[in-house]
XYZ file of C-alpha atoms in Angstrom:
376
model
C -52.151 -3.333 5.068
C -48.391 -3.926 4.995
C -47.116 -7.310 3.838
C -44.001 -8.519 5.568
C -41.563 -10.834 3.785
C -38.801 -11.373 6.356
C -37.111 -14.206 4.428
C -36.899 -12.192 1.210
C -35.605 -9.120 3.022
C -33.080 -11.218 4.930
C -31.851 -12.742 1.672
C -31.519 -9.332 0.043
C -29.686 -7.951 3.075
C -27.321 -10.921 3.089
C -26.504 -10.644 -0.616
C -26.056 -6.890 -0.370
C -22.906 -7.690 1.604
C -21.482 -9.275 -1.560
C -20.971 -12.661 0.050
C -20.360 -14.256 -3.359
C -17.637 -11.860 -4.542
C -14.951 -14.276 -3.382
C -16.340 -17.102 -5.514
C -16.428 -14.940 -8.655
C -12.879 -13.736 -7.961
C -11.532 -17.246 -7.450
C -12.998 -18.349 -10.774
C -11.143 -15.600 -12.626
C -7.947 -16.360 -10.692
C -7.989 -19.837 -12.227
C -7.372 -18.709 -15.840
C -5.190 -16.565 -18.073
C -2.516 -14.333 -16.529
C -3.764 -14.770 -12.965
C -3.122 -18.488 -13.429
C 0.259 -17.836 -15.096
C 1.142 -15.701 -12.057
C 0.038 -18.589 -9.798
C -2.245 -16.317 -7.768
C -4.435 -19.304 -6.933
C -1.597 -20.635 -4.741
C -1.842 -17.626 -2.427
C -3.435 -18.153 0.977
C -6.308 -15.896 2.022
C -5.741 -14.280 5.429
C -8.496 -11.660 5.525
C -11.471 -10.904 3.287
C -13.349 -8.009 4.818
C -15.674 -5.552 3.107
C -14.294 -2.656 5.193
C -10.679 -3.644 5.737
C -9.928 -5.089 2.289
C -7.815 -8.131 1.479
C -4.793 -9.801 3.008
C -3.059 -12.707 1.283
C 0.222 -14.548 1.772
C 2.473 -15.516 -1.126
C 5.332 -18.009 -1.070
C 8.111 -16.580 -3.246
C 9.558 -19.272 -5.497
C 12.260 -19.078 -8.211
C 9.423 -19.268 -10.757
C 8.371 -15.699 -9.882
C 11.890 -14.257 -9.813
C 14.567 -12.773 -12.059
C 18.265 -13.668 -11.867
C 21.175 -11.268 -12.286
C 24.842 -11.190 -11.335
C 23.932 -10.622 -7.682
C 21.483 -13.491 -7.384
C 17.780 -14.274 -7.756
C 15.196 -11.741 -6.642
C 11.541 -10.711 -6.900
C 11.393 -7.934 -9.494
C 9.266 -4.803 -9.479
C 7.394 -6.057 -12.560
C 6.160 -9.177 -10.780
C 5.359 -7.217 -7.598
C 3.302 -4.842 -9.757
C 1.505 -7.812 -11.321
C 0.644 -9.236 -7.886
C -0.514 -5.820 -6.702
C -2.695 -5.393 -9.789
C -4.401 -8.757 -9.401
C -4.989 -8.678 -5.643
C -6.061 -5.022 -5.508
C -8.602 -5.752 -8.253
C -9.975 -8.526 -6.053
C -10.253 -6.009 -3.203
C -12.064 -3.617 -5.522
C -14.552 -6.359 -6.451
C -15.109 -7.070 -2.763
C -15.532 -3.491 -1.565
C -17.460 -1.976 -4.483
C -21.241 -2.106 -4.096
C -21.771 -3.768 -7.457
C -18.557 -5.843 -7.599
C -17.000 -3.828 -10.422
C -13.424 -4.927 -11.207
C -12.831 -1.808 -13.296
C -9.849 -1.168 -15.568
C -6.458 0.187 -14.527
C -5.656 3.843 -15.063
C -2.327 3.890 -13.245
C -0.169 1.647 -11.066
C 2.766 2.926 -9.019
C 5.023 0.571 -7.052
C 8.115 1.331 -4.976
C 10.447 -1.453 -3.815
C 11.967 -0.901 -0.369
C 13.866 -4.180 0.087
C 15.109 -6.932 -2.179
C 13.401 -10.305 -1.766
C 14.983 -13.663 -2.540
C 13.124 -16.951 -3.099
C 12.133 -18.865 -0.004
C 10.426 -16.025 1.832
C 6.692 -15.711 2.441
C 5.185 -12.270 1.936
C 1.995 -10.751 3.299
C 0.164 -8.542 0.803
C -2.450 -6.137 2.129
C -4.644 -4.024 -0.132
C -7.606 -1.794 0.572
C -9.631 0.994 -1.014
C -8.952 4.532 0.158
C -11.983 5.625 -1.841
C -14.516 3.986 -4.126
C -16.517 6.503 -6.115
C -18.973 6.289 -8.973
C -16.222 6.419 -11.593
C -12.846 5.943 -9.888
C -11.321 3.668 -7.280
C -8.180 4.552 -5.328
C -6.471 1.572 -3.757
C -3.339 1.223 -1.660
C -1.100 -1.748 -1.117
C 1.744 -2.816 1.083
C 3.881 -5.922 0.972
C 5.645 -7.222 4.061
C 7.663 -10.196 5.181
C 5.072 -12.478 6.777
C 7.505 -13.476 9.552
C 9.434 -10.318 10.426
C 6.941 -7.670 9.296
C 9.625 -5.906 7.232
C 8.064 -3.573 4.668
C 9.152 -4.773 1.221
C 7.105 -2.643 -1.200
C 4.272 -0.124 -1.326
C 1.928 0.766 -4.149
C -1.006 2.822 -5.375
C -3.590 1.701 -7.915
C -6.185 3.879 -9.642
C -9.005 2.155 -11.550
C -11.820 3.361 -13.786
C -14.941 1.598 -12.541
C -17.796 1.999 -15.090
C -18.251 -1.293 -16.956
C -18.793 0.150 -20.425
C -18.242 -3.220 -22.088
C -20.873 -4.917 -19.899
C -23.800 -2.447 -19.765
C -26.030 -4.640 -17.591
C -23.377 -5.065 -14.869
C -24.632 -2.544 -12.303
C -28.249 -3.627 -12.675
C -27.398 -7.320 -12.347
C -25.526 -6.787 -9.083
C -28.060 -4.397 -7.542
C -29.131 -5.666 -4.081
C -32.764 -6.270 -5.058
C -31.980 -8.134 -8.281
C -28.863 -10.099 -7.494
C -30.525 -12.801 -5.316
C -32.666 -13.761 -8.321
C -29.866 -13.486 -10.894
C -27.102 -15.173 -8.917
C -27.550 -18.635 -10.437
C -27.609 -17.578 -14.110
C -24.734 -15.135 -13.502
C -22.660 -17.861 -11.926
C -23.449 -20.147 -14.855
C -22.405 -17.501 -17.376
C -19.216 -16.880 -15.426
C -18.311 -20.575 -15.372
C -18.918 -20.862 -19.120
C -16.759 -17.782 -19.715
C -13.954 -19.097 -17.501
C -14.006 -22.422 -19.357
C -12.685 -20.558 -22.429
C -9.602 -19.338 -20.577
C -6.036 -20.650 -20.739
C -4.257 -22.524 -17.966
C -0.547 -22.857 -18.668
C 1.349 -25.878 -17.402
C 3.499 -24.468 -14.599
C 5.762 -27.515 -14.810
C 6.584 -26.637 -18.412
C 8.563 -23.501 -17.514
C 11.298 -22.696 -15.016
C 10.259 -19.059 -14.837
C 7.278 -16.796 -15.375
C 9.402 -14.946 -17.927
C 9.456 -18.028 -20.156
C 5.835 -17.190 -21.010
C 6.899 -13.781 -22.354
C 8.974 -14.574 -25.469
C 10.041 -11.340 -27.153
C 10.085 -11.064 -30.933
C 12.257 -8.693 -32.989
C 14.350 -7.680 -29.988
C 16.711 -4.838 -30.987
C 19.227 -3.457 -28.480
C 20.369 0.086 -29.221
C 23.294 2.106 -27.928
C 23.229 5.847 -27.363
C 21.939 7.729 -30.405
C 24.617 10.403 -29.938
C 22.294 13.258 -30.849
C 20.716 11.739 -33.923
C 17.142 12.605 -34.705
C 15.771 9.320 -33.428
C 15.932 5.614 -34.075
C 13.310 3.858 -36.180
C 12.902 0.163 -35.421
C 11.066 -0.463 -38.684
C 7.569 -0.448 -37.188
C 5.117 2.409 -37.293
C 5.473 4.478 -34.144
C 8.832 2.949 -33.182
C 10.769 6.220 -33.317
C 11.494 8.299 -30.249
C 12.851 11.688 -31.261
C 16.441 12.213 -30.148
C 16.642 8.879 -28.337
C 17.982 5.473 -29.249
C 15.653 2.789 -27.978
C 15.545 -0.896 -27.237
C 12.479 -2.343 -28.920
C 10.657 -5.671 -28.934
C 7.262 -7.136 -29.780
C 5.036 -9.470 -27.822
C 2.208 -11.487 -29.335
C -0.530 -11.267 -26.717
C -2.069 -14.614 -25.803
C -4.708 -15.514 -23.196
C -1.882 -16.335 -20.761
C -1.099 -12.597 -20.767
C -4.717 -11.466 -20.391
C -7.224 -10.687 -17.667
C -10.577 -12.397 -17.298
C -12.051 -10.257 -20.076
C -9.309 -11.400 -22.490
C -7.544 -8.037 -22.685
C -3.866 -7.763 -21.820
C -3.461 -7.754 -18.062
C -1.949 -4.578 -16.620
C 0.400 -6.686 -14.508
C 1.546 -8.685 -17.537
C 2.284 -5.418 -19.298
C 4.406 -4.335 -16.317
C 6.387 -7.589 -16.497
C 7.247 -7.245 -20.185
C 7.896 -3.492 -19.908
C 10.416 -4.027 -17.122
C 12.057 -6.869 -19.045
C 12.662 -4.692 -22.117
C 13.932 -1.827 -19.945
C 16.338 -4.147 -18.097
C 17.807 -5.274 -21.417
C 18.153 -1.688 -22.581
C 20.025 -0.570 -19.466
C 22.247 -3.671 -19.478
C 23.283 -3.046 -23.085
C 24.140 0.564 -22.311
C 26.100 -0.346 -19.188
C 28.147 -2.851 -21.136
C 28.846 -0.264 -23.827
C 29.682 2.365 -21.213
C 32.153 0.117 -19.380
C 33.974 -0.702 -22.617
C 34.396 2.917 -23.727
C 35.718 6.027 -21.988
C 34.183 8.408 -24.530
C 30.810 10.107 -24.170
C 29.235 8.013 -26.883
C 28.364 4.362 -26.865
C 28.964 1.714 -29.456
C 26.631 1.492 -32.418
C 23.342 -0.377 -32.257
C 23.272 -4.130 -32.416
C 20.330 -6.396 -32.934
C 19.533 -10.033 -32.357
C 16.652 -12.282 -31.414
C 16.353 -13.761 -27.955
C 13.871 -15.272 -25.563
C 12.969 -13.223 -22.483
C 14.475 -15.637 -19.963
C 15.601 -13.771 -16.866
C 18.929 -15.610 -16.936
C 19.953 -14.088 -20.290
C 23.487 -12.722 -20.342
C 22.561 -9.248 -21.563
C 20.344 -8.629 -18.512
C 22.747 -10.031 -15.930
C 24.647 -6.770 -15.378
C 21.659 -4.419 -15.196
C 20.714 -2.662 -11.958
C 17.505 -3.597 -10.193
C 14.427 -1.426 -10.450
C 13.582 0.710 -7.418
C 10.188 1.867 -8.637
C 7.822 1.414 -11.559
C 4.911 3.582 -12.605
C 2.600 2.490 -15.425
C -0.182 4.491 -17.034
C -2.828 2.688 -19.070
C -4.467 4.513 -21.962
C -5.981 1.699 -24.011
C -6.545 -2.062 -23.769
C -4.459 -4.470 -25.856
C -5.438 -7.892 -27.138
C -3.249 -8.893 -30.117
C 0.334 -7.666 -30.481
C 2.169 -4.882 -28.694
C 5.428 -3.103 -29.512
C 7.480 -2.068 -26.489
C 10.204 0.593 -26.533
C 12.489 1.520 -23.645
C 15.220 4.109 -23.383
C 17.325 5.691 -20.659
C 16.769 9.301 -19.726
C 19.882 11.489 -19.815
C 22.343 9.958 -17.357
C 24.240 12.089 -14.811
C 27.743 13.024 -15.978
C 31.003 12.744 -14.073
C 34.565 13.887 -14.784
C 36.582 11.430 -16.877
C 40.317 10.797 -16.537
C 41.050 13.541 -18.999
C 38.690 15.985 -17.311
C 35.973 15.479 -19.900
C 32.327 14.950 -18.978
C 31.265 11.325 -19.410
C 27.880 9.732 -18.624
C 27.777 7.652 -15.442
C 25.444 4.787 -16.270
C 25.386 3.401 -12.715
C 24.190 6.532 -10.903
C 20.687 7.945 -10.774
C 19.340 6.106 -13.802
C 15.759 6.279 -14.968
C 14.071 4.764 -18.008
C 11.019 5.615 -20.055
C 8.756 2.949 -21.545
C 6.186 3.181 -24.318
C 3.802 0.471 -25.478
C 2.167 0.838 -28.875
C -0.268 -1.137 -30.956
C -0.238 -0.462 -34.661
C 1.740 2.701 -33.995
C -0.797 4.090 -31.518
C 0.374 4.818 -27.981
C -1.473 2.561 -25.542
C 0.595 2.676 -22.362
C 3.643 4.430 -20.962
C 5.696 4.249 -17.807
C 8.841 5.155 -15.889
C 11.375 3.044 -14.014
C 13.835 4.386 -11.436
C 16.826 2.117 -10.922
C 18.666 1.223 -7.747
C 22.281 2.324 -7.466
C 24.533 -0.654 -8.049
């Protein structure tokens, strides 16, 4: 004799659609870097298990950088928004709500955005497998539909740090575990940090750089050592800085957020390029002035970053999680050369520039990336 339990089956069917994924996501958006990024202020347009997520974001000066041409939304912040919202889409569309960890993020900026505009961010999964998720993103002007940026995000899905994850979110168990899971999540979120947005004019104020050293061209030397283990890049002079990782820079699991890493990596690279451009404009020879060093906050209005070009694309590759202190190094790849007044070959620092970025912890490479710069 078969026993029918229509209410139980209906409940299981309902929860198998992951109806509570939004609530879990919103809890994690309320703390740490997601809160610093002010993701909770975004408006939800679509939340569909097949189509993915659509959100609108009002672009304020808080999210922007300022240079000699004005205030704009940088590729680092766009990458951070992409990282956070695409992770929410992954949680929604994956069968067991796995947020995963970033393997790579690639973002290309197609149009500059000034404060005052509202942008529509759409993200969806091209494929969700057992181990990897492939997500795509596009960012448009919410009024005109102009395409502003596109991106790709690859995530490793297995939750090695939370071994019971898949079992807890299985369709037949989740209805019975929902309440305790929600309680655990709320207790976990209560330990997070919520920065006072009114205490800072810019997102970048929450990324103070320590031991900032700006370097000119190494001129063929064997490398520049910034005094920390792993700070030497053979044959290249680098701009280096350190960041003490705090919860405000972290994801919900209290590891440095991939988007936060993109923000600080771009900031160091901007300073590196600006220093080289200033040296290049003051000298007609093929070598730049010698290295100079000083300490500075990472405010986007700093003078040394005002003359730098804007980033056209950013690709970040994540090898290992960070939770304490990271050392960031940025350097310019060999610049194209043009004919000088005397017929000699001189580097053109405003044409076809690209930068390399490395992030280390205790000398060990954790992350690396590449920035392509817009022509000025």
